[in-house]
Every structure is written in C-alpha cells, then in structure tokens.
Amino acid sequence: MNNSLDNNSNDIDDLAHDGSNYATLTDALEQTVFESFDDGLYIGMMSGTSLDGMDTVLCQFNNDMADKENTNKENTIDEENSQPAMQLLATYSQEFPPRLREVLLGLCQPNGVNQLVPEAGEPNSELDWFGWASRAYAEFASEVVNTLLQQSNTDPESVLAIGCHGQTVRHRPQMGFSLQLVDANIIAERTGISVVSDFRRRDMAVGGQGAPLVPAFHQALFATPDSTRVLLNLGGIANITVLPALTNSADSNLDNNVDSADNVIGYDTGPANLLMDAWTALHTGNDYDAKGAWAQSGTIIEPLLQQLLTHAFFAQPYPKSTGREDFNLAWLQDELQAFKHANANVSYSAADVQATLTELTAISASTQISMFTDTDKNSSVYVCGGGALNDYLMTRLQAHLPHCTVQTTDDLGLAPTWVEAVAFAWLARQTIMGETGNLPVVTGANKRVVLGQVCFA
C-alpha cells in the first residue's frame, strides 16, 4: 500500500458536492482515508528514560481491536474466526551509539551538556546540541527501522505508519510543556514510511500532563471482564495502570467500553531503573545491575530509605508524572551527603546503596498498588519494562505485595521488553485513524484528543 495521500482536487470536489454533509474535515476523512487503516502493519519505537537503547516492533492490528472510546462503532468480530487483537510480527533492539547516548544524557538534565567536551565540528551550546541530537537520533532510528524491515523481509510500503515517541529531554508538566527530541522528517525520508511523533503535547494543550500515555493501550489490550488487573511498567521511571474489570462479557473482545476506560487509573510512582542504572555505572562500569545481583549482595539502609521517601513527589496526589528532572544521580549524591552529615556513625557500601535504591522502587510502587488491590483476594500484578528482568526487584515487589501474584506480561502473551514499543505502534494507529489516544482520567486532561503530529512519507 502506498502511504502517500492522493491530493487530487477532483476528489476533494467530489467530497464537497456528493450530497454528504460533513461537519468537519475529520468527518470527511473518516469516510475515505481512515476507514482502511483499521487493519494493517504498524511500527512502534521507544527509547525510555533509562536510555539503554532503541526498541522497535512490527505489529499487525486487527479490526477486533476496535477503539473503546468510539461507542458508535458496531462489534465487527467474527466470533468463530476472530484473530488476536494484536500480533507481534518482528522485534529489533539496538544500543545507542556511545556519543549520542552521552549527549542525550546531558540534555536530559538542565545545563547537563556543559560537561561535554565538544569534538571537532560539534556544537558548543545547549540549543545547538538539541538540534544536533534531534538529527542524530532520527538517523539512528531510521537505521533501526530499516534493519527491522530487512530482517523481517517487510516491504516499507506495507507499513501504514511508524509511531516514534522520541527521547524525552525535559518534562515539566507544572510549566505546561514536555520536549521529545526527534526529527520525524528524517525518519520518513530514510524509511519511506509516514511517522507519527510528538504525542504528549496535544494532551498538555487540553490541560493534561502528557503522561503517562501507555495506560490507554493497556486498557485496549489487557483489560478483562474477569477481574481488576494492575500493570506495572519499570522503565527509567515506574508507573502503574489499574484496569477495572470490563462491565460486560462482550468487552472481552476489546470492543468499545467507555465506562471502563473512564475508570482506568494510571500514574508515575517514582524512579525505577533510572537511579539504579546510574549508581551501577558509577561504581561498577556496567550499564545496569544484571538480575539485581549486586543489589542483592548489599543490605538495605533503612534510615536512608526513609529519607529518600520524603521526596515531595511521593506525597503528591495523582494524576502525576515525573522524570530525570526530579530523580537523577546529582539528587542522589546530594541525599547521600545529607545522610552522611546526619548519620556520621552509619557505615555502608556502594552495594548497600544499590539495595536501598532497589527497595525504593519496590516500596514506592507497591504502596500505590496496594491502594487498588483487595487484600482479601489474590490480585494479579503484571510487570513490564526492563525492570521485569531484575530478579531481585521482582522478589522485593512480591514481598511487599503478599496478597498479589507478581508476574510479567509474558503471562498475558507479550514479552515485558516490548510492551512500550507496541504501545506507540498502537498510538500511531489511533492517530492515523483519527481516534483519541489519551485518557483524561489518567493525564488530567479536560477531554480526549487525537495525539501526535504526522509526517507523511
């Protein structure tokens, strides 16, 4: 399928004079372009706060994954011949080039690029670095997409769109903005596929925090009529999605259900891999604490844990979101200095701090999850993101949630490392179809809106 739109004036005239009364351009497009985008291939891309690499997926969405928010659509599922709502056809992940990752880390913190030593031809100001990194990120993303296409033997023309979140370098919901770094024009040009990006700012334009956005996808794919489910994403930042049981059995095929979507709860609970990875890199030279083995070798420093939990974010009511602006290595080092000053007689090792950071993630997330699970019933918590591979963290979560079964999204049919990338493929599909992608109850927005900007190939 050719992704370009035929901008034929005769076709537009036909639309205008065929006797139909279209109130808006969107109404007209829904009758022409968008209706054929329900099924099809989409690519999703995600590089999270932890900056451990670029995850890319190729997905097939079927029309039984109808948008829950559009109650006017009829259930089109053939009960006897229905296919899975989403099929994960191919995946590919690649680490960032070292220099690009270094620059991105610098940009993620105010004035962080001041620590960079420019090489020949490189920028020497923060704004120039932003432009440099936007282009470099897009070139890298294009390479990753083309590798995915090559390895899966997929024709670019068969892919309807790429959903690329970009790299968040500043998230200031209290100031009404969020910056995701990527030049979607380059990706569209290098791959020949239309690109949807800049998902957060439309939600912020209607009063939302622009995050988290993934709960809408969780609702579409994972909600069930049988029970309440909790999704815990452990990326650089931890966030939860509480999915209430769907209100009738017809919803089990992911058909429309406004009431259930309106009852979804989702928000950031605090740091996850972000602090653990930074502390590990500082003291071991490794990018992350594999399986949490280093943390497990240490001992939790209880008074330090209690001090870290006094961060103002933990006491904020939801909806709420956070990032490196609130939790970063400099913040941690300041906290350690304050702890030393107040606890001169307490000795500890770097491994003890890692154990404490792991516990910080476990207890801050589990405290929030406990608010929405019944201690008299065995509830299910499904973990996704890189933190799902941290065995020690998973053990600590289970210890704090004895009334829950803590498992990964593998048990729901989707590997934990690919959930967020698939989510942005789905969000791209929502945009291309002219469907809303945010949940106001989650982000705090005053209405549902179509997210993102489209760069047509």
Coordinates of C-alpha atoms in Angstrom, one line a residue:
M1 CA 0.0 0.0 0.0
N2 CA 1.3 3.5 -0.8
N3 CA 1.3 5.6 2.3
S4 CA 1.1 8.9 0.4
L5 CA -2.3 10.6 0.1
D6 CA -3.5 11.5 -3.4
N7 CA -4.1 15.2 -3.2
N8 CA -6.4 15.3 -6.2
S9 CA -8.6 18.4 -6.3
N10 CA -11.3 16.5 -8.2
D11 CA -11.6 14.0 -5.4
I12 CA -11.9 16.9 -2.9
D13 CA -14.6 18.5 -5.1
D14 CA -16.4 15.2 -5.2
L15 CA -16.5 15.0 -1.4
A16 CA -17.8 18.6 -1.3
H17 CA -20.6 18.0 -3.8
D18 CA -21.7 14.4 -3.3
G19 CA -24.6 15.4 -1.2
S20 CA -23.0 14.4 2.1
N21 CA -23.0 16.9 5.0
Y22 CA -19.6 16.7 6.6
A23 CA -19.3 18.9 9.7
T24 CA -15.5 18.8 9.8
L25 CA -12.6 17.7 7.7
T26 CA -12.1 14.8 10.1
D27 CA -15.7 13.6 9.4
A28 CA -14.8 13.6 5.7
L29 CA -11.6 11.8 6.1
E30 CA -13.2 9.1 8.3
Q31 CA -15.3 8.3 5.3
T32 CA -12.3 8.0 3.0
V33 CA -8.8 7.5 4.2
F34 CA -9.1 6.4 7.8
E35 CA -11.5 3.6 7.3
S36 CA -8.9 1.5 5.5
F37 CA -6.3 1.9 8.3
D38 CA -8.1 -0.2 10.9
D39 CA -6.2 -3.4 10.0
G40 CA -2.6 -3.2 8.9
L41 CA 1.1 -3.1 9.8
Y42 CA 2.5 -0.5 12.2
I43 CA 5.9 0.0 13.6
G44 CA 6.4 1.2 17.2
M45 CA 9.6 2.7 18.6
M46 CA 10.6 3.5 22.1
S47 CA 13.7 4.7 23.9
G48 CA 12.9 5.3 27.5
T49 CA 14.2 7.3 30.4
S50 CA 16.9 4.7 31.1
L51 CA 18.4 5.3 27.6
D52 CA 19.5 1.7 27.3
G53 CA 18.7 1.5 23.6
M54 CA 16.1 1.7 20.9
D55 CA 13.3 -0.9 20.9
T56 CA 11.4 -1.4 17.7
V57 CA 8.5 -3.6 16.9
L58 CA 6.4 -4.6 13.8
C59 CA 2.8 -5.2 14.7
Q60 CA -0.4 -6.3 13.0
F61 CA -3.5 -4.8 14.5
N62 CA -6.9 -6.4 13.6
N63 CA -10.3 -4.8 13.5
D64 CA -11.4 -6.6 16.6
M65 CA -9.1 -4.2 18.5
A66 CA -11.8 -1.5 17.9
D67 CA -11.3 1.7 19.7
K68 CA -13.0 1.6 23.1
E69 CA -13.8 5.3 23.1
N70 CA -15.9 5.3 19.9
T71 CA -19.3 3.9 21.0
N72 CA -20.8 4.4 17.6
K73 CA -18.8 1.5 16.0
E74 CA -20.5 -1.9 15.9
N75 CA -18.8 -5.0 17.0
T76 CA -17.3 -6.4 13.8
I77 CA -15.7 -9.5 15.3
D78 CA -16.5 -12.9 13.8
E79 CA -16.6 -15.0 17.0
E80 CA -15.7 -18.2 15.2
N81 CA -12.9 -16.8 13.0
S82 CA -11.5 -13.9 15.1
Q83 CA -7.8 -13.3 15.2
P84 CA -5.7 -12.0 18.1
A85 CA -6.3 -8.2 18.5
M86 CA -2.6 -7.7 18.1
Q87 CA 0.2 -9.8 16.6
L88 CA 3.8 -9.1 17.2
L89 CA 5.5 -10.0 13.9
A90 CA 9.1 -8.8 14.5
T91 CA 11.3 -7.1 17.0
Y92 CA 14.6 -5.5 17.0
S93 CA 16.6 -3.6 19.6
Q94 CA 19.9 -1.7 19.4
E95 CA 22.1 0.2 21.8
F96 CA 22.6 3.9 21.2
P97 CA 25.9 4.9 19.7
P98 CA 28.0 6.0 22.7
R99 CA 28.4 9.6 21.8
L100 CA 24.7 10.1 21.1
R101 CA 23.8 8.5 24.4
E102 CA 26.3 10.7 26.2
V103 CA 24.7 13.8 24.6
L104 CA 21.2 12.7 25.3
L105 CA 22.1 12.1 29.0
G106 CA 23.5 15.6 29.1
L107 CA 20.4 17.1 27.5
C108 CA 18.1 15.3 30.0
Q109 CA 19.3 17.5 32.8
P110 CA 19.4 21.3 32.9
N111 CA 22.7 22.6 31.6
G112 CA 24.0 19.0 31.5
V113 CA 25.7 19.5 28.2
N114 CA 28.1 21.9 29.9
Q115 CA 30.0 18.9 31.0
L116 CA 30.6 17.7 27.4
V117 CA 33.9 18.4 25.7
P118 CA 33.0 19.2 22.0
E119 CA 34.8 17.4 19.4
A120 CA 35.7 18.9 16.0
G121 CA 32.6 20.2 14.3
E122 CA 30.3 19.6 17.3
P123 CA 28.1 22.3 19.0
N124 CA 29.1 24.3 22.0
S125 CA 25.7 25.4 23.3
E126 CA 22.6 23.6 24.7
L127 CA 20.3 24.6 21.9
D128 CA 22.8 23.6 19.2
W129 CA 23.3 20.3 21.0
F130 CA 19.5 19.8 20.9
G131 CA 19.4 20.3 17.2
W132 CA 22.5 18.0 16.7
A133 CA 20.9 15.3 18.8
S134 CA 17.5 15.5 17.1
R135 CA 19.1 14.8 13.8
A136 CA 21.5 12.1 15.1
Y137 CA 18.6 10.4 17.0
A138 CA 16.5 10.3 13.8
E139 CA 19.3 8.9 11.7
F140 CA 19.9 6.2 14.2
A141 CA 16.1 5.5 14.5
S142 CA 16.0 5.2 10.7
E143 CA 18.8 2.6 10.7
V144 CA 17.0 0.6 13.4
V145 CA 13.7 0.6 11.4
N146 CA 15.4 -0.3 8.2
T147 CA 17.2 -3.2 9.9
L148 CA 13.8 -4.4 11.3
L149 CA 12.3 -4.3 7.9
Q150 CA 15.3 -6.1 6.4
Q151 CA 15.3 -8.8 9.0
S152 CA 11.6 -9.4 8.8
N153 CA 11.5 -9.2 4.9
T154 CA 8.9 -6.5 5.1
D155 CA 8.2 -4.0 2.3
P156 CA 8.1 -0.5 3.7
E157 CA 5.0 0.2 1.5
S158 CA 3.1 -2.4 3.6
V159 CA 3.6 -0.4 6.8
L160 CA 1.0 2.2 7.4
A161 CA 2.9 4.3 9.9
I162 CA 5.7 4.4 12.5
G163 CA 4.9 5.6 16.0
C164 CA 8.1 7.2 17.4
H165 CA 7.9 8.6 20.8
G166 CA 11.4 10.3 20.6
Q167 CA 13.6 11.0 23.5
T168 CA 12.2 13.0 26.4
V169 CA 14.8 15.5 27.4
R170 CA 12.6 17.8 29.5
H171 CA 9.3 17.0 31.1
R172 CA 7.8 20.0 33.0
P173 CA 4.0 19.4 33.4
Q174 CA 3.8 22.1 36.1
M175 CA 5.0 24.5 33.4
G176 CA 2.8 23.0 30.7
F177 CA 5.4 21.6 28.4
S178 CA 7.3 18.4 27.5
L179 CA 10.1 18.1 25.0
Q180 CA 10.7 14.9 23.0
L181 CA 13.7 15.1 20.8
V182 CA 13.5 13.6 17.3
D183 CA 13.3 14.8 13.7
A184 CA 10.4 12.8 12.2
N185 CA 11.1 14.3 8.8
I186 CA 14.4 12.4 8.6
I187 CA 12.8 9.1 9.6
A188 CA 10.0 9.5 7.0
E189 CA 12.6 10.3 4.3
R190 CA 15.0 7.5 5.2
T191 CA 12.4 4.8 5.6
G192 CA 9.7 5.8 3.1
I193 CA 7.1 5.4 5.9
S194 CA 4.8 8.0 7.5
V195 CA 5.8 8.9 11.0
V196 CA 3.7 9.9 14.0
S197 CA 5.6 11.7 16.8
D198 CA 5.2 14.4 19.4
F199 CA 2.4 12.5 21.2
R200 CA 2.5 14.3 24.6
R201 CA 1.9 18.0 23.8
R202 CA -1.6 17.7 22.4
D203 CA -2.7 16.2 25.7
M204 CA -0.9 19.1 27.5
A205 CA -2.7 21.6 25.3
V206 CA -6.0 20.5 26.9
G207 CA -4.7 20.6 30.5
G208 CA -3.1 17.2 30.8
Q209 CA 0.4 16.2 32.0
G210 CA 1.1 14.5 28.7
A211 CA 2.0 11.3 30.6
P212 CA 1.6 8.5 31.2
L213 CA 0.1 7.7 27.7
V214 CA 0.6 3.9 27.8
P215 CA -2.4 3.2 30.1
A216 CA -4.8 3.8 27.1
F217 CA -3.0 1.0 25.3
H218 CA -3.0 -1.2 28.4
Q219 CA -6.8 -0.7 28.5
A220 CA -7.2 -1.6 24.9
L221 CA -5.1 -4.8 25.0
F222 CA -5.1 -6.1 28.6
A223 CA -8.4 -5.3 30.2
T224 CA -10.6 -8.3 31.0
P225 CA -14.2 -8.8 32.3
D226 CA -13.0 -11.3 34.8
S227 CA -11.0 -9.1 37.3
T228 CA -9.1 -6.0 38.0
R229 CA -5.6 -6.1 36.7
V230 CA -2.6 -3.9 37.6
L231 CA 0.2 -3.2 35.1
L232 CA 3.5 -2.0 36.5
N233 CA 5.9 -0.6 34.0
L234 CA 9.5 -0.5 35.3
G235 CA 11.5 1.6 32.8
G236 CA 13.6 4.5 33.9
I237 CA 10.6 5.7 35.8
A238 CA 7.9 3.3 37.4
N239 CA 4.3 3.8 36.5
I240 CA 1.2 1.8 37.2
T241 CA -2.1 1.2 35.3
V242 CA -5.1 -0.1 37.2
L243 CA -7.6 -1.7 34.8
P244 CA -11.0 -2.3 36.3
A245 CA -12.9 -5.3 35.2
L246 CA -14.8 -4.6 32.0
T247 CA -18.5 -4.2 32.6
N248 CA -19.9 -6.9 30.4
S249 CA -18.7 -10.1 28.7
A250 CA -18.8 -8.6 25.2
D251 CA -15.9 -6.4 26.2
S252 CA -13.6 -9.4 26.3
N253 CA -13.0 -9.0 22.5
L254 CA -11.6 -5.4 23.1
D255 CA -14.8 -3.8 21.8
N256 CA -15.9 -0.4 22.9
N257 CA -16.3 0.4 26.6
V258 CA -16.3 4.0 27.7
D259 CA -17.3 3.4 31.3
S260 CA -14.3 1.0 31.9
A261 CA -11.9 3.4 30.2
D262 CA -13.1 6.2 32.3
N263 CA -12.3 4.2 35.5
V264 CA -8.7 3.4 34.5
I265 CA -6.1 4.8 36.9
G266 CA -2.6 5.4 35.8
Y267 CA 0.3 7.5 37.0
D268 CA 4.1 7.5 37.8
T269 CA 5.0 6.1 41.2
G270 CA 8.7 7.2 41.2
P271 CA 12.1 6.1 40.0
A272 CA 12.8 2.6 38.7
N273 CA 15.9 1.7 36.6
L274 CA 17.0 5.4 36.3
L275 CA 18.7 5.6 39.7
M276 CA 19.8 2.0 39.9
D277 CA 21.5 2.2 36.5
A278 CA 23.2 5.5 37.2
W279 CA 24.6 4.1 40.5
T280 CA 25.7 0.9 38.9
A281 CA 27.5 2.7 36.1
L282 CA 29.3 5.0 38.6
H283 CA 30.6 2.2 40.8
T284 CA 30.9 -0.9 38.5
G285 CA 31.3 0.5 35.0
N286 CA 28.3 -1.7 33.9
D287 CA 25.2 -0.1 32.3
Y288 CA 22.8 -1.9 34.7
D289 CA 22.7 -4.3 37.6
A290 CA 22.1 -7.6 35.8
K291 CA 19.2 -9.5 37.5
G292 CA 19.8 -7.3 40.6
A293 CA 22.6 -9.5 41.7
W294 CA 24.7 -6.5 43.0
A295 CA 21.8 -5.1 44.9
Q296 CA 21.1 -8.5 46.4
S297 CA 24.6 -8.7 47.7
G298 CA 24.1 -5.5 49.8
T299 CA 21.9 -4.6 52.8
I300 CA 19.1 -2.1 52.7
I301 CA 19.9 1.1 54.6
E302 CA 16.6 1.7 56.3
P303 CA 17.2 5.3 57.5
L304 CA 18.4 6.3 54.1
L305 CA 15.4 4.6 52.5
Q306 CA 13.1 6.7 54.8
Q307 CA 15.0 9.8 53.9
L308 CA 14.6 9.2 50.1
L309 CA 10.9 8.6 50.6
T310 CA 10.5 12.1 51.8
H311 CA 10.9 13.4 48.3
A312 CA 7.9 15.6 47.6
F313 CA 6.8 13.6 44.5
F314 CA 5.8 10.6 46.6
A315 CA 3.3 12.6 48.6
Q316 CA 1.7 14.2 45.5
P317 CA -1.8 13.1 44.6
Y318 CA -2.4 11.6 41.1
P319 CA -2.6 12.4 38.2
K320 CA 1.2 12.9 38.3
S321 CA 4.3 12.2 36.3
T322 CA 8.0 12.6 36.8
G323 CA 11.4 12.1 35.2
R324 CA 15.1 12.9 35.4
E325 CA 14.2 16.4 36.4
D326 CA 13.2 15.1 39.8
F327 CA 15.3 11.9 40.2
N328 CA 18.9 11.9 39.0
L329 CA 22.4 11.0 40.1
A330 CA 23.1 14.5 41.3
W331 CA 19.9 14.4 43.5
L332 CA 21.0 11.0 44.9
Q333 CA 24.5 12.3 45.7
D334 CA 23.1 15.3 47.5
E335 CA 20.9 13.0 49.5
L336 CA 23.8 10.8 50.4
Q337 CA 25.8 13.9 51.6
A338 CA 22.9 14.9 53.8
F339 CA 22.6 11.4 55.1
K340 CA 26.3 11.2 56.0
H341 CA 26.1 14.5 57.8
A342 CA 23.1 13.4 59.9
N343 CA 24.3 9.8 60.4
A344 CA 28.1 10.0 60.9
N345 CA 28.2 6.6 62.7
V346 CA 26.4 4.7 59.9
S347 CA 28.8 2.9 57.6
Y348 CA 27.6 1.4 54.3
S349 CA 28.9 0.1 51.0
A350 CA 28.0 1.1 47.4
A351 CA 26.2 -2.3 47.2
D352 CA 24.1 -1.3 50.2
V353 CA 23.1 1.9 48.4
Q354 CA 22.1 -0.2 45.4
A355 CA 20.0 -2.4 47.6
T356 CA 18.3 0.7 49.0
L357 CA 17.6 2.1 45.6
T358 CA 16.0 -1.2 44.6
E359 CA 13.9 -1.1 47.7
L360 CA 12.9 2.5 47.0
T361 CA 11.5 1.4 43.6
A362 CA 9.8 -1.7 45.1
I363 CA 8.2 0.1 48.1
S364 CA 7.1 3.2 46.3
A365 CA 5.4 1.2 43.6
S366 CA 3.9 -1.5 45.9
T367 CA 2.5 1.1 48.3
Q368 CA 0.5 2.6 45.4
I369 CA -0.6 -0.8 44.0
S370 CA -1.9 -1.8 47.4
M371 CA -4.3 1.1 47.3
F372 CA -6.2 -0.5 44.4
T373 CA -6.0 -4.2 45.2
D374 CA -8.1 -6.2 47.7
T375 CA -6.1 -7.8 50.4
D376 CA -8.8 -10.5 50.8
K377 CA -8.4 -11.6 47.2
N378 CA -5.5 -12.8 45.2
S379 CA -4.9 -10.0 42.6
S380 CA -2.6 -10.1 39.7
V381 CA 0.2 -7.6 39.0
Y382 CA 1.8 -7.8 35.6
V383 CA 5.3 -6.2 35.3
C384 CA 6.8 -4.9 32.0
G385 CA 9.8 -2.8 31.1
G386 CA 13.5 -3.6 31.7
G387 CA 12.9 -3.9 35.5
A388 CA 10.9 -7.1 34.9
L389 CA 14.3 -8.7 34.2
N390 CA 15.6 -7.7 37.6
D391 CA 15.0 -10.8 39.7
Y392 CA 15.8 -9.2 43.0
L393 CA 13.5 -6.3 42.3
M394 CA 10.7 -8.7 41.4
T395 CA 11.3 -10.6 44.6
R396 CA 11.1 -7.4 46.7
L397 CA 7.8 -6.4 44.9
Q398 CA 6.3 -9.8 45.7
A399 CA 7.5 -9.4 49.4
H400 CA 5.6 -6.1 49.6
L401 CA 2.5 -7.5 47.8
P402 CA 1.8 -10.8 49.6
H403 CA -1.9 -10.6 48.5
C404 CA -0.9 -10.4 44.8
T405 CA 0.6 -12.6 42.3
V406 CA 3.5 -10.7 40.7
Q407 CA 4.4 -11.9 37.3
T408 CA 5.5 -10.4 34.0
T409 CA 3.4 -9.6 30.9
D410 CA 4.7 -12.8 29.4
D411 CA 1.7 -14.3 31.1
L412 CA -0.5 -12.0 29.1
G413 CA 1.2 -13.0 25.8
L414 CA 3.5 -10.0 25.3
A415 CA 7.1 -10.0 26.5
P416 CA 7.8 -7.2 29.0
T417 CA 10.6 -5.7 27.0
W418 CA 8.3 -4.9 24.0
V419 CA 5.2 -3.5 25.7
E420 CA 6.0 0.2 25.4
A421 CA 7.2 -0.1 21.8
V422 CA 3.9 -1.9 20.9
A423 CA 2.0 0.9 22.7
F424 CA 3.4 3.5 20.4
A425 CA 2.6 1.5 17.4
W426 CA -1.0 1.4 18.7
L427 CA -0.9 5.1 19.5
A428 CA 0.3 5.8 15.9
R429 CA -2.6 3.7 14.6
Q430 CA -5.1 5.8 16.8
T431 CA -3.7 9.0 15.3
I432 CA -3.8 7.8 11.7
M433 CA -7.4 6.6 12.2
G434 CA -8.4 9.9 13.7
E435 CA -9.1 8.3 17.1
T436 CA -8.2 9.7 20.5
G437 CA -5.2 8.3 22.3
N438 CA -5.2 9.9 25.8
L439 CA -7.2 9.0 28.9
P440 CA -8.2 12.3 30.7
V441 CA -8.7 10.4 34.0
V442 CA -5.0 9.4 33.8
T443 CA -3.3 12.5 32.4
G444 CA -5.6 15.1 33.9
A445 CA -6.7 16.5 30.5
N446 CA -10.1 18.1 30.2
K447 CA -11.1 16.0 27.1
R448 CA -10.0 13.2 24.9
V449 CA -7.9 14.3 21.8
V450 CA -6.2 12.8 18.8
L451 CA -2.5 12.8 19.8
G452 CA 0.7 13.4 17.8
Q453 CA 1.8 15.0 14.5
V454 CA 2.1 13.1 11.3
C455 CA 4.9 13.5 8.9
F456 CA 3.7 11.8 5.7
A457 CA 6.3 9.9 3.6

